Amino acid sequence: MGLFIRSLLSQQPRHVWRAYSTAASDITVKAMVYSSYGKPSEVLKWHTYPLDPLTDDTVHVRFLASPINPADVNQVQGAYPLKPAFEQLGDTKAAVGGNEGVAQVIATGKNVNGLQVGDQVVMARSGYGTWRTHAAGPVTDFQKLPPSDKTSVIQKATLTVNPCTAYRMLKDFAPLKPGDYVIQNGGNSAVGQAVIQIAKAWGLKTVNVVRNRPEIDSLRQELMDLGATYVVTDEELGTHEMRTTMKGWFGGKPPLLGLNCVGGKSATEMARYLGHNGHYVTYGAMARAPLALPASMLIFKNITFHGFWMTRWTDQNNEEDRYKMFEDLIGLMDKGALGEPRWTKVEWNEDSMKHAVDAGIQGFAQGKQIVFPTSS
């Protein structure tokens, strides 16, 4: 894949002449869109339409890489809290699929400040469709990324969901200092792996709970190689032996931060390991089971329980806050402290996109599925 990525980035931005022009666009956008909610393989369709003309106050971008995330699928199904508006795209009123991706500026209107041709950007607002070749809009639609020649296009395309979620949860809820422990379930998830790497870079220790499986030894080694301090299974979590073991690990300083993306019985067990005045953050519910909380955790241990949704944080914070977060994360990536996620390439055509979405629903995808809309 390395040669493919280098080839993608070496392509010079086309239509640079358009930077000071308001002429009608000659670019045809190719996109995966939906005009109603439902089963993605049935409602998603390939659509082409003319890119809106550049104006004095807008920019044109081309998409370099866009992931297919579970939340994107839920959005198409109509099962996600965020529902983008159906907009007029040529002769069709529809929404473009996808929420995450990296694009490159190929044209700017004469009144545009802060972006120039060649800049790489992510989307500044939630629900902005990224499964398309090009987009046009005001500068406020896009967030410039810090410059970097070491961070890959894959890392930039997958920056705004999982690494940002891990970063914010580690930073915003408990006053952690080097040497402190964090406990999390879903340790092998994309967010979980980002937590492990960021925590290690910041001098924090992690206890990572994963579901037991036949290949548990290889998974444990994989997470340890990323920087995990300890890896335990959900079955071990509730045993007397593990409680004794963890007391020895913590040395009288139990974790003050727990991160939950699973729910159910094991998530309740994990909360028992938090120290007094700890914080327990739930950002997912993969087990689709409720989180039961004994009253003693609230009354006697004064544990605070939070929910976290990266979309809400993005919508409630300004460009400067987001840019500082991106600077920190890309800085870690540049140093090799936050690696590229496992990923597979999805061909940019209707059949491949629908197949990839179905694979994601059924759990057959191996790592991040990523499409490269303008690679050809």
mmCIF file of C-alpha atoms in Angstrom:
data_model
loop_
_atom_site.group_PDB
_atom_site.id
_atom_site.type_symbol
_atom_site.label_atom_id
_atom_site.label_comp_id
_atom_site.label_asym_id
_atom_site.label_seq_id
_atom_site.Cartn_x
_atom_site.Cartn_y
_atom_site.Cartn_z
ATOM 1 C CA MET A 1 0.000 0.000 0.000
ATOM 2 C CA GLY A 2 2.959 2.328 0.518
ATOM 3 C CA LEU A 3 3.494 3.032 -3.190
ATOM 4 C CA PHE A 4 -0.227 3.676 -3.618
ATOM 5 C CA ILE A 5 -0.283 6.260 -0.800
ATOM 6 C CA ARG A 6 2.839 8.036 -2.074
ATOM 7 C CA SER A 7 1.304 8.157 -5.552
ATOM 8 C CA LEU A 8 -1.910 9.588 -4.121
ATOM 9 C CA LEU A 9 -0.115 12.375 -2.269
ATOM 10 C CA SER A 10 2.182 13.193 -5.170
ATOM 11 C CA GLN A 11 -0.730 14.107 -7.424
ATOM 12 C CA GLN A 12 -0.645 17.867 -7.878
ATOM 13 C CA PRO A 13 -3.897 19.747 -7.173
ATOM 14 C CA ARG A 14 -5.779 20.319 -10.381
ATOM 15 C CA HIS A 15 -7.797 23.415 -11.255
ATOM 16 C CA VAL A 16 -5.395 25.709 -9.391
ATOM 17 C CA TRP A 17 -6.268 28.464 -11.885
ATOM 18 C CA ARG A 18 -9.643 28.552 -10.224
ATOM 19 C CA ALA A 19 -8.220 30.231 -7.135
ATOM 20 C CA TYR A 20 -9.249 33.670 -8.404
ATOM 21 C CA SER A 21 -12.121 32.726 -10.693
ATOM 22 C CA THR A 22 -15.887 32.579 -10.325
ATOM 23 C CA ALA A 23 -16.368 30.743 -13.611
ATOM 24 C CA ALA A 24 -18.821 27.867 -13.710
ATOM 25 C CA SER A 25 -17.265 24.659 -12.397
ATOM 26 C CA ASP A 26 -16.292 22.012 -14.933
ATOM 27 C CA ILE A 27 -15.882 19.365 -12.218
ATOM 28 C CA THR A 28 -18.337 16.486 -12.000
ATOM 29 C CA VAL A 29 -18.725 15.115 -8.487
ATOM 30 C CA LYS A 30 -19.100 11.367 -7.989
ATOM 31 C CA ALA A 31 -20.693 10.446 -4.681
ATOM 32 C CA MET A 32 -22.445 7.722 -2.695
ATOM 33 C CA VAL A 33 -25.749 9.248 -1.572
ATOM 34 C CA TYR A 34 -29.073 8.271 -0.013
ATOM 35 C CA SER A 35 -32.487 9.916 -0.345
ATOM 36 C CA SER A 36 -34.202 7.883 2.373
ATOM 37 C CA TYR A 37 -33.206 5.853 5.412
ATOM 38 C CA GLY A 38 -33.041 2.080 5.342
ATOM 39 C CA LYS A 39 -30.838 -0.898 4.579
ATOM 40 C CA PRO A 40 -27.630 0.675 3.205
ATOM 41 C CA SER A 41 -27.235 -1.738 0.290
ATOM 42 C CA GLU A 42 -30.736 -0.766 -0.829
ATOM 43 C CA VAL A 43 -30.827 3.002 -0.238
ATOM 44 C CA LEU A 44 -27.232 3.945 -1.111
ATOM 45 C CA LYS A 45 -26.683 4.819 -4.768
ATOM 46 C CA TRP A 46 -23.975 6.204 -7.018
ATOM 47 C CA HIS A 47 -24.727 9.763 -8.076
ATOM 48 C CA THR A 48 -22.967 12.336 -10.233
ATOM 49 C CA TYR A 49 -23.665 16.060 -10.227
ATOM 50 C CA PRO A 50 -21.853 19.292 -11.150
ATOM 51 C CA LEU A 51 -19.727 20.889 -8.435
ATOM 52 C CA ASP A 52 -21.095 24.282 -7.373
ATOM 53 C CA PRO A 53 -19.186 27.146 -9.035
ATOM 54 C CA LEU A 54 -16.444 28.783 -7.009
ATOM 55 C CA THR A 55 -17.420 32.162 -5.568
ATOM 56 C CA ASP A 56 -15.361 34.868 -3.915
ATOM 57 C CA ASP A 57 -16.139 33.361 -0.496
ATOM 58 C CA THR A 58 -15.969 29.597 -1.108
ATOM 59 C CA VAL A 59 -13.376 26.890 -1.615
ATOM 60 C CA HIS A 60 -13.179 23.703 -3.663
ATOM 61 C CA VAL A 61 -11.674 20.525 -2.184
ATOM 62 C CA ARG A 62 -10.998 17.029 -3.462
ATOM 63 C CA PHE A 63 -11.212 14.051 -1.102
ATOM 64 C CA LEU A 64 -8.044 12.030 -0.680
ATOM 65 C CA ALA A 65 -9.319 9.305 1.658
ATOM 66 C CA SER A 66 -12.571 8.584 3.510
ATOM 67 C CA PRO A 67 -13.258 5.737 5.974
ATOM 68 C CA ILE A 68 -16.434 3.702 6.298
ATOM 69 C CA ASN A 69 -17.265 3.811 10.023
ATOM 70 C CA PRO A 70 -20.032 1.995 11.946
ATOM 71 C CA ALA A 71 -21.661 5.349 12.762
ATOM 72 C CA ASP A 72 -21.819 6.134 9.021
ATOM 73 C CA VAL A 73 -23.782 2.931 8.480
ATOM 74 C CA ASN A 74 -26.119 3.695 11.395
ATOM 75 C CA GLN A 75 -26.688 7.149 9.925
ATOM 76 C CA VAL A 76 -27.795 5.707 6.595
ATOM 77 C CA GLN A 77 -30.082 3.328 8.471
ATOM 78 C CA GLY A 78 -31.649 6.273 10.291
ATOM 79 C CA ALA A 79 -30.553 4.820 13.630
ATOM 80 C CA TYR A 80 -27.993 7.501 14.525
ATOM 81 C CA PRO A 81 -28.869 10.649 16.527
ATOM 82 C CA LEU A 82 -27.244 12.891 13.907
ATOM 83 C CA LYS A 83 -29.246 13.046 10.679
ATOM 84 C CA PRO A 84 -27.889 15.311 7.931
ATOM 85 C CA ALA A 85 -30.353 17.272 5.844
ATOM 86 C CA PHE A 86 -31.170 16.070 2.351
ATOM 87 C CA GLU A 87 -29.813 18.734 -0.001
ATOM 88 C CA GLN A 88 -30.207 19.423 -3.706
ATOM 89 C CA LEU A 89 -27.311 17.685 -5.461
ATOM 90 C CA GLY A 90 -27.853 18.289 -9.157
ATOM 91 C CA ASP A 91 -31.178 16.710 -10.039
ATOM 92 C CA THR A 92 -31.450 14.713 -6.791
ATOM 93 C CA LYS A 93 -32.258 15.692 -3.225
ATOM 94 C CA ALA A 94 -30.065 13.524 -1.046
ATOM 95 C CA ALA A 95 -27.395 13.310 1.652
ATOM 96 C CA VAL A 96 -23.843 12.203 0.955
ATOM 97 C CA GLY A 97 -22.678 9.289 3.089
ATOM 98 C CA GLY A 98 -19.650 9.375 5.387
ATOM 99 C CA ASN A 99 -18.553 11.680 8.192
ATOM 100 C CA GLU A 100 -14.786 11.352 8.322
ATOM 101 C CA GLY A 101 -12.020 11.927 5.800
ATOM 102 C CA VAL A 102 -9.201 14.154 4.620
ATOM 103 C CA ALA A 103 -9.438 16.484 1.623
ATOM 104 C CA GLN A 104 -7.093 18.838 -0.208
ATOM 105 C CA VAL A 105 -7.917 22.411 -1.177
ATOM 106 C CA ILE A 106 -7.790 22.823 -4.968
ATOM 107 C CA ALA A 107 -9.285 26.327 -5.307
ATOM 108 C CA THR A 108 -10.088 29.362 -3.154
ATOM 109 C CA GLY A 109 -12.199 32.450 -3.786
ATOM 110 C CA LYS A 110 -10.477 35.820 -3.601
ATOM 111 C CA ASN A 111 -12.052 36.726 -0.232
ATOM 112 C CA VAL A 112 -11.044 33.478 1.461
ATOM 113 C CA ASN A 113 -8.563 33.753 4.323
ATOM 114 C CA GLY A 114 -6.965 30.940 6.285
ATOM 115 C CA LEU A 115 -6.942 28.334 3.508
ATOM 116 C CA GLN A 116 -4.861 28.116 0.368
ATOM 117 C CA VAL A 117 -4.442 25.692 -2.494
ATOM 118 C CA GLY A 118 -2.627 22.565 -1.324
ATOM 119 C CA ASP A 119 -3.784 22.721 2.302
ATOM 120 C CA GLN A 120 -5.177 19.506 3.744
ATOM 121 C CA VAL A 121 -8.431 19.738 5.687
ATOM 122 C CA VAL A 122 -10.959 17.716 7.640
ATOM 123 C CA MET A 123 -14.627 18.554 8.020
ATOM 124 C CA ALA A 124 -15.435 21.302 10.542
ATOM 125 C CA ARG A 125 -19.046 20.273 11.109
ATOM 126 C CA SER A 126 -20.689 16.970 11.876
ATOM 127 C CA GLY A 127 -22.695 15.172 9.227
ATOM 128 C CA TYR A 128 -20.682 16.528 6.302
ATOM 129 C CA GLY A 129 -20.713 13.788 3.649
ATOM 130 C CA THR A 130 -17.241 12.506 2.790
ATOM 131 C CA TRP A 131 -18.019 9.675 0.368
ATOM 132 C CA ARG A 132 -17.512 11.893 -2.676
ATOM 133 C CA THR A 133 -14.770 13.096 -4.956
ATOM 134 C CA HIS A 134 -15.162 16.861 -4.446
ATOM 135 C CA ALA A 135 -17.012 19.437 -2.381
ATOM 136 C CA ALA A 136 -17.586 23.186 -2.464
ATOM 137 C CA GLY A 137 -18.443 25.386 0.474
ATOM 138 C CA PRO A 138 -17.533 28.303 2.714
ATOM 139 C CA VAL A 139 -14.244 28.178 4.581
ATOM 140 C CA THR A 140 -16.171 27.446 7.798
ATOM 141 C CA ASP A 141 -17.070 23.992 6.426
ATOM 142 C CA PHE A 142 -13.425 22.924 6.634
ATOM 143 C CA GLN A 143 -10.780 22.689 9.347
ATOM 144 C CA LYS A 144 -7.164 23.083 8.288
ATOM 145 C CA LEU A 145 -4.786 20.403 9.530
ATOM 146 C CA PRO A 146 -1.382 21.243 10.998
ATOM 147 C CA PRO A 147 1.386 20.725 8.419
ATOM 148 C CA SER A 148 3.141 17.353 8.552
ATOM 149 C CA ASP A 149 5.195 15.330 6.103
ATOM 150 C CA LYS A 150 5.444 12.298 8.403
ATOM 151 C CA THR A 151 1.800 11.602 9.219
ATOM 152 C CA SER A 152 0.206 9.401 6.546
ATOM 153 C CA VAL A 153 -2.952 10.188 4.618
ATOM 154 C CA ILE A 154 -4.542 7.194 6.384
ATOM 155 C CA GLN A 155 -3.810 8.711 9.791
ATOM 156 C CA LYS A 156 -5.223 12.058 8.696
ATOM 157 C CA ALA A 157 -8.342 10.459 7.210
ATOM 158 C CA THR A 158 -9.042 8.570 10.452
ATOM 159 C CA LEU A 159 -8.051 11.374 12.826
ATOM 160 C CA THR A 160 -11.325 12.994 13.833
ATOM 161 C CA VAL A 161 -13.227 10.080 15.402
ATOM 162 C CA ASN A 162 -11.150 7.484 17.253
ATOM 163 C CA PRO A 163 -7.896 9.308 18.163
ATOM 164 C CA CYS A 164 -9.837 12.447 19.094
ATOM 165 C CA THR A 165 -12.247 10.452 21.270
ATOM 166 C CA ALA A 166 -9.337 8.824 23.098
ATOM 167 C CA TYR A 167 -7.545 12.162 23.499
ATOM 168 C CA ARG A 168 -10.543 13.998 24.922
ATOM 169 C CA MET A 169 -11.496 11.252 27.380
ATOM 170 C CA LEU A 170 -7.947 11.060 28.738
ATOM 171 C CA LYS A 171 -7.712 14.833 28.980
ATOM 172 C CA ASP A 172 -11.117 16.145 30.062
ATOM 173 C CA PHE A 173 -12.485 14.079 32.949
ATOM 174 C CA ALA A 174 -9.853 13.294 35.594
ATOM 175 C CA PRO A 175 -6.691 15.161 36.665
ATOM 176 C CA LEU A 176 -4.220 12.470 35.604
ATOM 177 C CA LYS A 177 -0.468 12.655 36.081
ATOM 178 C CA PRO A 178 2.382 10.377 34.913
ATOM 179 C CA GLY A 179 2.285 7.018 36.655
ATOM 180 C CA ASP A 180 -1.502 7.040 37.172
ATOM 181 C CA TYR A 181 -3.618 4.118 35.975
ATOM 182 C CA VAL A 182 -6.524 4.176 33.525
ATOM 183 C CA ILE A 183 -8.795 1.132 33.158
ATOM 184 C CA GLN A 184 -10.814 0.521 29.996
ATOM 185 C CA ASN A 185 -12.815 -2.185 28.266
ATOM 186 C CA GLY A 186 -12.810 -2.655 24.502
ATOM 187 C CA GLY A 187 -9.041 -2.384 24.716
ATOM 188 C CA ASN A 188 -8.616 -3.849 21.242
ATOM 189 C CA SER A 189 -11.123 -1.453 19.627
ATOM 190 C CA ALA A 190 -9.875 1.439 17.515
ATOM 191 C CA VAL A 191 -10.496 3.911 20.346
ATOM 192 C CA GLY A 192 -9.023 1.479 22.870
ATOM 193 C CA GLN A 193 -5.803 1.143 20.899
ATOM 194 C CA ALA A 194 -5.553 4.934 20.618
ATOM 195 C CA VAL A 195 -6.054 5.202 24.395
ATOM 196 C CA ILE A 196 -3.192 2.746 24.958
ATOM 197 C CA GLN A 197 -0.797 4.666 22.725
ATOM 198 C CA ILE A 198 -1.679 8.177 23.913
ATOM 199 C CA ALA A 199 -1.586 7.075 27.555
ATOM 200 C CA LYS A 200 1.877 5.571 27.089
ATOM 201 C CA ALA A 201 3.123 8.772 25.429
ATOM 202 C CA TRP A 202 1.811 10.782 28.402
ATOM 203 C CA GLY A 203 3.365 8.468 30.977
ATOM 204 C CA LEU A 204 0.083 6.844 32.050
ATOM 205 C CA LYS A 205 -0.446 3.137 32.714
ATOM 206 C CA THR A 206 -3.392 1.161 31.342
ATOM 207 C CA VAL A 207 -5.355 -1.915 32.344
ATOM 208 C CA ASN A 208 -7.157 -3.125 29.246
ATOM 209 C CA VAL A 209 -10.132 -5.464 29.404
ATOM 210 C CA VAL A 210 -10.913 -7.561 26.315
ATOM 211 C CA ARG A 211 -13.347 -10.325 25.520
ATOM 212 C CA ASN A 212 -11.898 -13.810 26.004
ATOM 213 C CA ARG A 213 -11.200 -15.715 22.777
ATOM 214 C CA PRO A 214 -9.104 -18.632 21.500
ATOM 215 C CA GLU A 215 -6.333 -16.302 20.262
ATOM 216 C CA ILE A 216 -6.159 -14.308 23.512
ATOM 217 C CA ASP A 217 -2.389 -14.727 23.868
ATOM 218 C CA SER A 218 -1.657 -13.164 20.472
ATOM 219 C CA LEU A 219 -4.124 -10.321 21.147
ATOM 220 C CA ARG A 220 -2.545 -9.688 24.540
ATOM 221 C CA GLN A 221 0.895 -9.482 22.941
ATOM 222 C CA GLU A 222 -0.403 -7.157 20.199
ATOM 223 C CA LEU A 223 -1.776 -4.715 22.781
ATOM 224 C CA MET A 224 1.350 -4.953 24.915
ATOM 225 C CA ASP A 225 3.397 -4.097 21.839
ATOM 226 C CA LEU A 226 1.275 -0.946 21.445
ATOM 227 C CA GLY A 227 2.093 0.077 24.994
ATOM 228 C CA ALA A 228 -0.539 -1.584 27.194
ATOM 229 C CA THR A 229 0.605 -2.103 30.792
ATOM 230 C CA TYR A 230 -1.744 -5.029 31.470
ATOM 231 C CA VAL A 231 -4.363 -6.936 29.447
ATOM 232 C CA VAL A 232 -7.068 -8.981 31.189
ATOM 233 C CA THR A 233 -10.170 -10.758 29.956
ATOM 234 C CA ASP A 234 -13.738 -9.939 30.881
ATOM 235 C CA GLU A 235 -14.030 -13.391 32.480
ATOM 236 C CA GLU A 236 -11.058 -12.707 34.777
ATOM 237 C CA LEU A 237 -12.347 -9.282 35.773
ATOM 238 C CA GLY A 238 -14.870 -10.400 38.403
ATOM 239 C CA THR A 239 -12.733 -13.022 40.116
ATOM 240 C CA HIS A 240 -11.258 -12.735 43.600
ATOM 241 C CA GLU A 241 -7.858 -13.594 42.185
ATOM 242 C CA MET A 242 -7.928 -10.662 39.761
ATOM 243 C CA ARG A 243 -9.056 -8.235 42.465
ATOM 244 C CA THR A 244 -6.070 -9.283 44.565
ATOM 245 C CA THR A 245 -3.737 -9.062 41.578
ATOM 246 C CA MET A 246 -4.879 -5.580 40.623
ATOM 247 C CA LYS A 247 -4.472 -4.303 44.172
ATOM 248 C CA GLY A 248 -0.852 -5.300 43.863
ATOM 249 C CA TRP A 249 -0.533 -3.511 40.512
ATOM 250 C CA PHE A 250 -2.078 -0.295 41.797
ATOM 251 C CA GLY A 251 -0.028 -0.120 44.996
ATOM 252 C CA GLY A 252 -2.725 1.746 46.899
ATOM 253 C CA LYS A 253 -3.495 4.159 44.031
ATOM 254 C CA PRO A 254 -6.425 2.667 42.074
ATOM 255 C CA PRO A 255 -7.483 4.210 38.755
ATOM 256 C CA LEU A 256 -9.408 7.473 38.818
ATOM 257 C CA LEU A 257 -10.546 7.092 35.194
ATOM 258 C CA GLY A 258 -12.510 4.254 33.614
ATOM 259 C CA LEU A 259 -13.532 4.165 29.951
ATOM 260 C CA ASN A 260 -16.499 2.019 28.901
ATOM 261 C CA CYS A 261 -17.627 1.193 25.372
ATOM 262 C CA VAL A 262 -19.215 -2.192 26.128
ATOM 263 C CA GLY A 263 -21.847 -2.006 28.879
ATOM 264 C CA GLY A 264 -23.418 -4.972 30.628
ATOM 265 C CA LYS A 265 -22.106 -7.009 33.560
ATOM 266 C CA SER A 266 -18.388 -6.701 32.772
ATOM 267 C CA ALA A 267 -18.694 -2.899 32.582
ATOM 268 C CA THR A 268 -20.208 -2.899 36.072
ATOM 269 C CA GLU A 269 -17.356 -5.096 37.316
ATOM 270 C CA MET A 270 -14.828 -2.723 35.801
ATOM 271 C CA ALA A 271 -16.349 0.242 37.649
ATOM 272 C CA ARG A 272 -15.658 -1.525 40.960
ATOM 273 C CA TYR A 273 -11.921 -1.043 40.406
ATOM 274 C CA LEU A 274 -12.118 2.763 40.404
ATOM 275 C CA GLY A 275 -10.847 4.668 43.403
ATOM 276 C CA HIS A 276 -12.734 7.241 45.478
ATOM 277 C CA ASN A 277 -13.775 10.337 43.506
ATOM 278 C CA GLY A 278 -13.050 8.532 40.253
ATOM 279 C CA HIS A 279 -14.660 9.217 36.897
ATOM 280 C CA TYR A 280 -16.317 6.607 34.686
ATOM 281 C CA VAL A 281 -16.903 7.614 31.067
ATOM 282 C CA THR A 282 -19.245 5.683 28.776
ATOM 283 C CA TYR A 283 -18.850 6.309 25.044
ATOM 284 C CA GLY A 284 -20.355 3.150 23.548
ATOM 285 C CA ALA A 285 -22.574 0.146 24.262
ATOM 286 C CA MET A 286 -21.333 -2.698 22.106
ATOM 287 C CA ALA A 287 -22.922 -5.371 24.318
ATOM 288 C CA ARG A 288 -26.303 -3.645 23.913
ATOM 289 C CA ALA A 289 -26.921 -4.334 27.584
ATOM 290 C CA PRO A 290 -27.669 -1.785 30.319
ATOM 291 C CA LEU A 291 -25.013 -0.567 32.729
ATOM 292 C CA ALA A 292 -26.155 -1.415 36.278
ATOM 293 C CA LEU A 293 -24.613 0.772 38.993
ATOM 294 C CA PRO A 294 -24.622 -0.221 42.669
ATOM 295 C CA ALA A 295 -25.627 2.711 44.856
ATOM 296 C CA SER A 296 -22.468 2.286 46.944
ATOM 297 C CA MET A 297 -20.346 3.542 44.046
ATOM 298 C CA LEU A 298 -22.187 6.848 44.121
ATOM 299 C CA ILE A 299 -22.772 7.198 47.857
ATOM 300 C CA PHE A 300 -19.566 5.911 49.432
ATOM 301 C CA LYS A 301 -16.975 6.131 46.645
ATOM 302 C CA ASN A 302 -18.384 9.315 45.084
ATOM 303 C CA ILE A 303 -17.722 8.052 41.571
ATOM 304 C CA THR A 304 -19.004 10.348 38.826
ATOM 305 C CA PHE A 305 -20.499 8.743 35.728
ATOM 306 C CA HIS A 306 -20.340 10.581 32.403
ATOM 307 C CA GLY A 307 -21.338 10.049 28.797
ATOM 308 C CA PHE A 308 -19.125 11.213 25.950
ATOM 309 C CA TRP A 309 -19.926 11.753 22.268
ATOM 310 C CA MET A 310 -17.220 13.206 20.052
ATOM 311 C CA THR A 311 -19.812 14.812 17.778
ATOM 312 C CA ARG A 312 -21.170 16.882 20.647
ATOM 313 C CA TRP A 313 -17.680 18.004 21.681
ATOM 314 C CA THR A 314 -16.896 19.070 18.099
ATOM 315 C CA ASP A 315 -20.103 21.072 17.801
ATOM 316 C CA GLN A 316 -19.581 22.798 21.161
ATOM 317 C CA ASN A 317 -15.935 23.805 20.736
ATOM 318 C CA ASN A 318 -14.241 26.296 18.449
ATOM 319 C CA GLU A 319 -11.721 26.009 15.654
ATOM 320 C CA GLU A 320 -8.790 26.955 17.910
ATOM 321 C CA ASP A 321 -9.602 24.160 20.390
ATOM 322 C CA ARG A 322 -9.875 21.620 17.591
ATOM 323 C CA TYR A 323 -6.632 22.791 15.974
ATOM 324 C CA LYS A 324 -4.729 22.457 19.275
ATOM 325 C CA MET A 325 -6.031 18.895 19.621
ATOM 326 C CA PHE A 326 -4.986 18.087 16.048
ATOM 327 C CA GLU A 327 -1.539 19.579 16.701
ATOM 328 C CA ASP A 328 -1.062 17.333 19.727
ATOM 329 C CA LEU A 329 -2.265 14.196 17.949
ATOM 330 C CA ILE A 330 -0.330 14.781 14.737
ATOM 331 C CA GLY A 331 2.700 15.555 16.886
ATOM 332 C CA LEU A 332 2.367 12.082 18.431
ATOM 333 C CA MET A 333 1.919 10.567 14.974
ATOM 334 C CA ASP A 334 4.996 12.364 13.655
ATOM 335 C CA LYS A 335 7.039 10.913 16.526
ATOM 336 C CA GLY A 336 5.730 7.396 15.874
ATOM 337 C CA ALA A 337 3.924 7.334 19.228
ATOM 338 C CA LEU A 338 0.461 6.965 17.632
ATOM 339 C CA GLY A 339 0.463 4.533 14.756
ATOM 340 C CA GLU A 340 -1.593 4.003 11.647
ATOM 341 C CA PRO A 341 -4.676 1.801 12.198
ATOM 342 C CA ARG A 342 -5.058 -1.467 10.360
ATOM 343 C CA TRP A 343 -6.940 -0.797 7.161
ATOM 344 C CA THR A 344 -8.099 -2.225 3.864
ATOM 345 C CA LYS A 345 -8.661 -0.389 0.603
ATOM 346 C CA VAL A 346 -12.177 -0.218 -0.840
ATOM 347 C CA GLU A 347 -12.461 0.393 -4.575
ATOM 348 C CA TRP A 348 -14.279 3.587 -5.531
ATOM 349 C CA ASN A 349 -17.408 2.272 -7.254
ATOM 350 C CA GLU A 350 -20.995 1.540 -6.251
ATOM 351 C CA ASP A 351 -20.734 -2.252 -5.907
ATOM 352 C CA SER A 352 -17.549 -2.143 -3.830
ATOM 353 C CA MET A 353 -18.918 0.547 -1.543
ATOM 354 C CA LYS A 354 -22.130 -1.374 -0.904
ATOM 355 C CA HIS A 355 -20.168 -4.565 -0.256
ATOM 356 C CA ALA A 356 -17.903 -2.726 2.189
ATOM 357 C CA VAL A 357 -20.874 -1.272 4.057
ATOM 358 C CA ASP A 358 -22.464 -4.731 4.335
ATOM 359 C CA ALA A 359 -19.157 -6.182 5.578
ATOM 360 C CA GLY A 360 -19.046 -3.501 8.244
ATOM 361 C CA ILE A 361 -22.590 -4.292 9.392
ATOM 362 C CA GLN A 362 -21.892 -8.020 9.609
ATOM 363 C CA GLY A 363 -18.561 -7.574 11.375
ATOM 364 C CA PHE A 364 -16.502 -9.104 8.576
ATOM 365 C CA ALA A 365 -14.322 -6.037 7.932
ATOM 366 C CA GLN A 366 -10.638 -6.379 8.794
ATOM 367 C CA GLY A 367 -9.589 -3.050 10.268
ATOM 368 C CA LYS A 368 -10.679 0.299 8.889
ATOM 369 C CA GLN A 369 -12.246 0.232 5.428
ATOM 370 C CA ILE A 370 -11.028 3.240 3.454
ATOM 371 C CA VAL A 371 -11.938 4.570 0.026
ATOM 372 C CA PHE A 372 -9.776 6.890 -2.078
ATOM 373 C CA PRO A 373 -12.268 8.884 -4.191
ATOM 374 C CA THR A 374 -9.781 10.849 -6.339
ATOM 375 C CA SER A 375 -6.904 8.395 -6.572
ATOM 376 C CA SER A 376 -7.533 7.507 -10.209
#
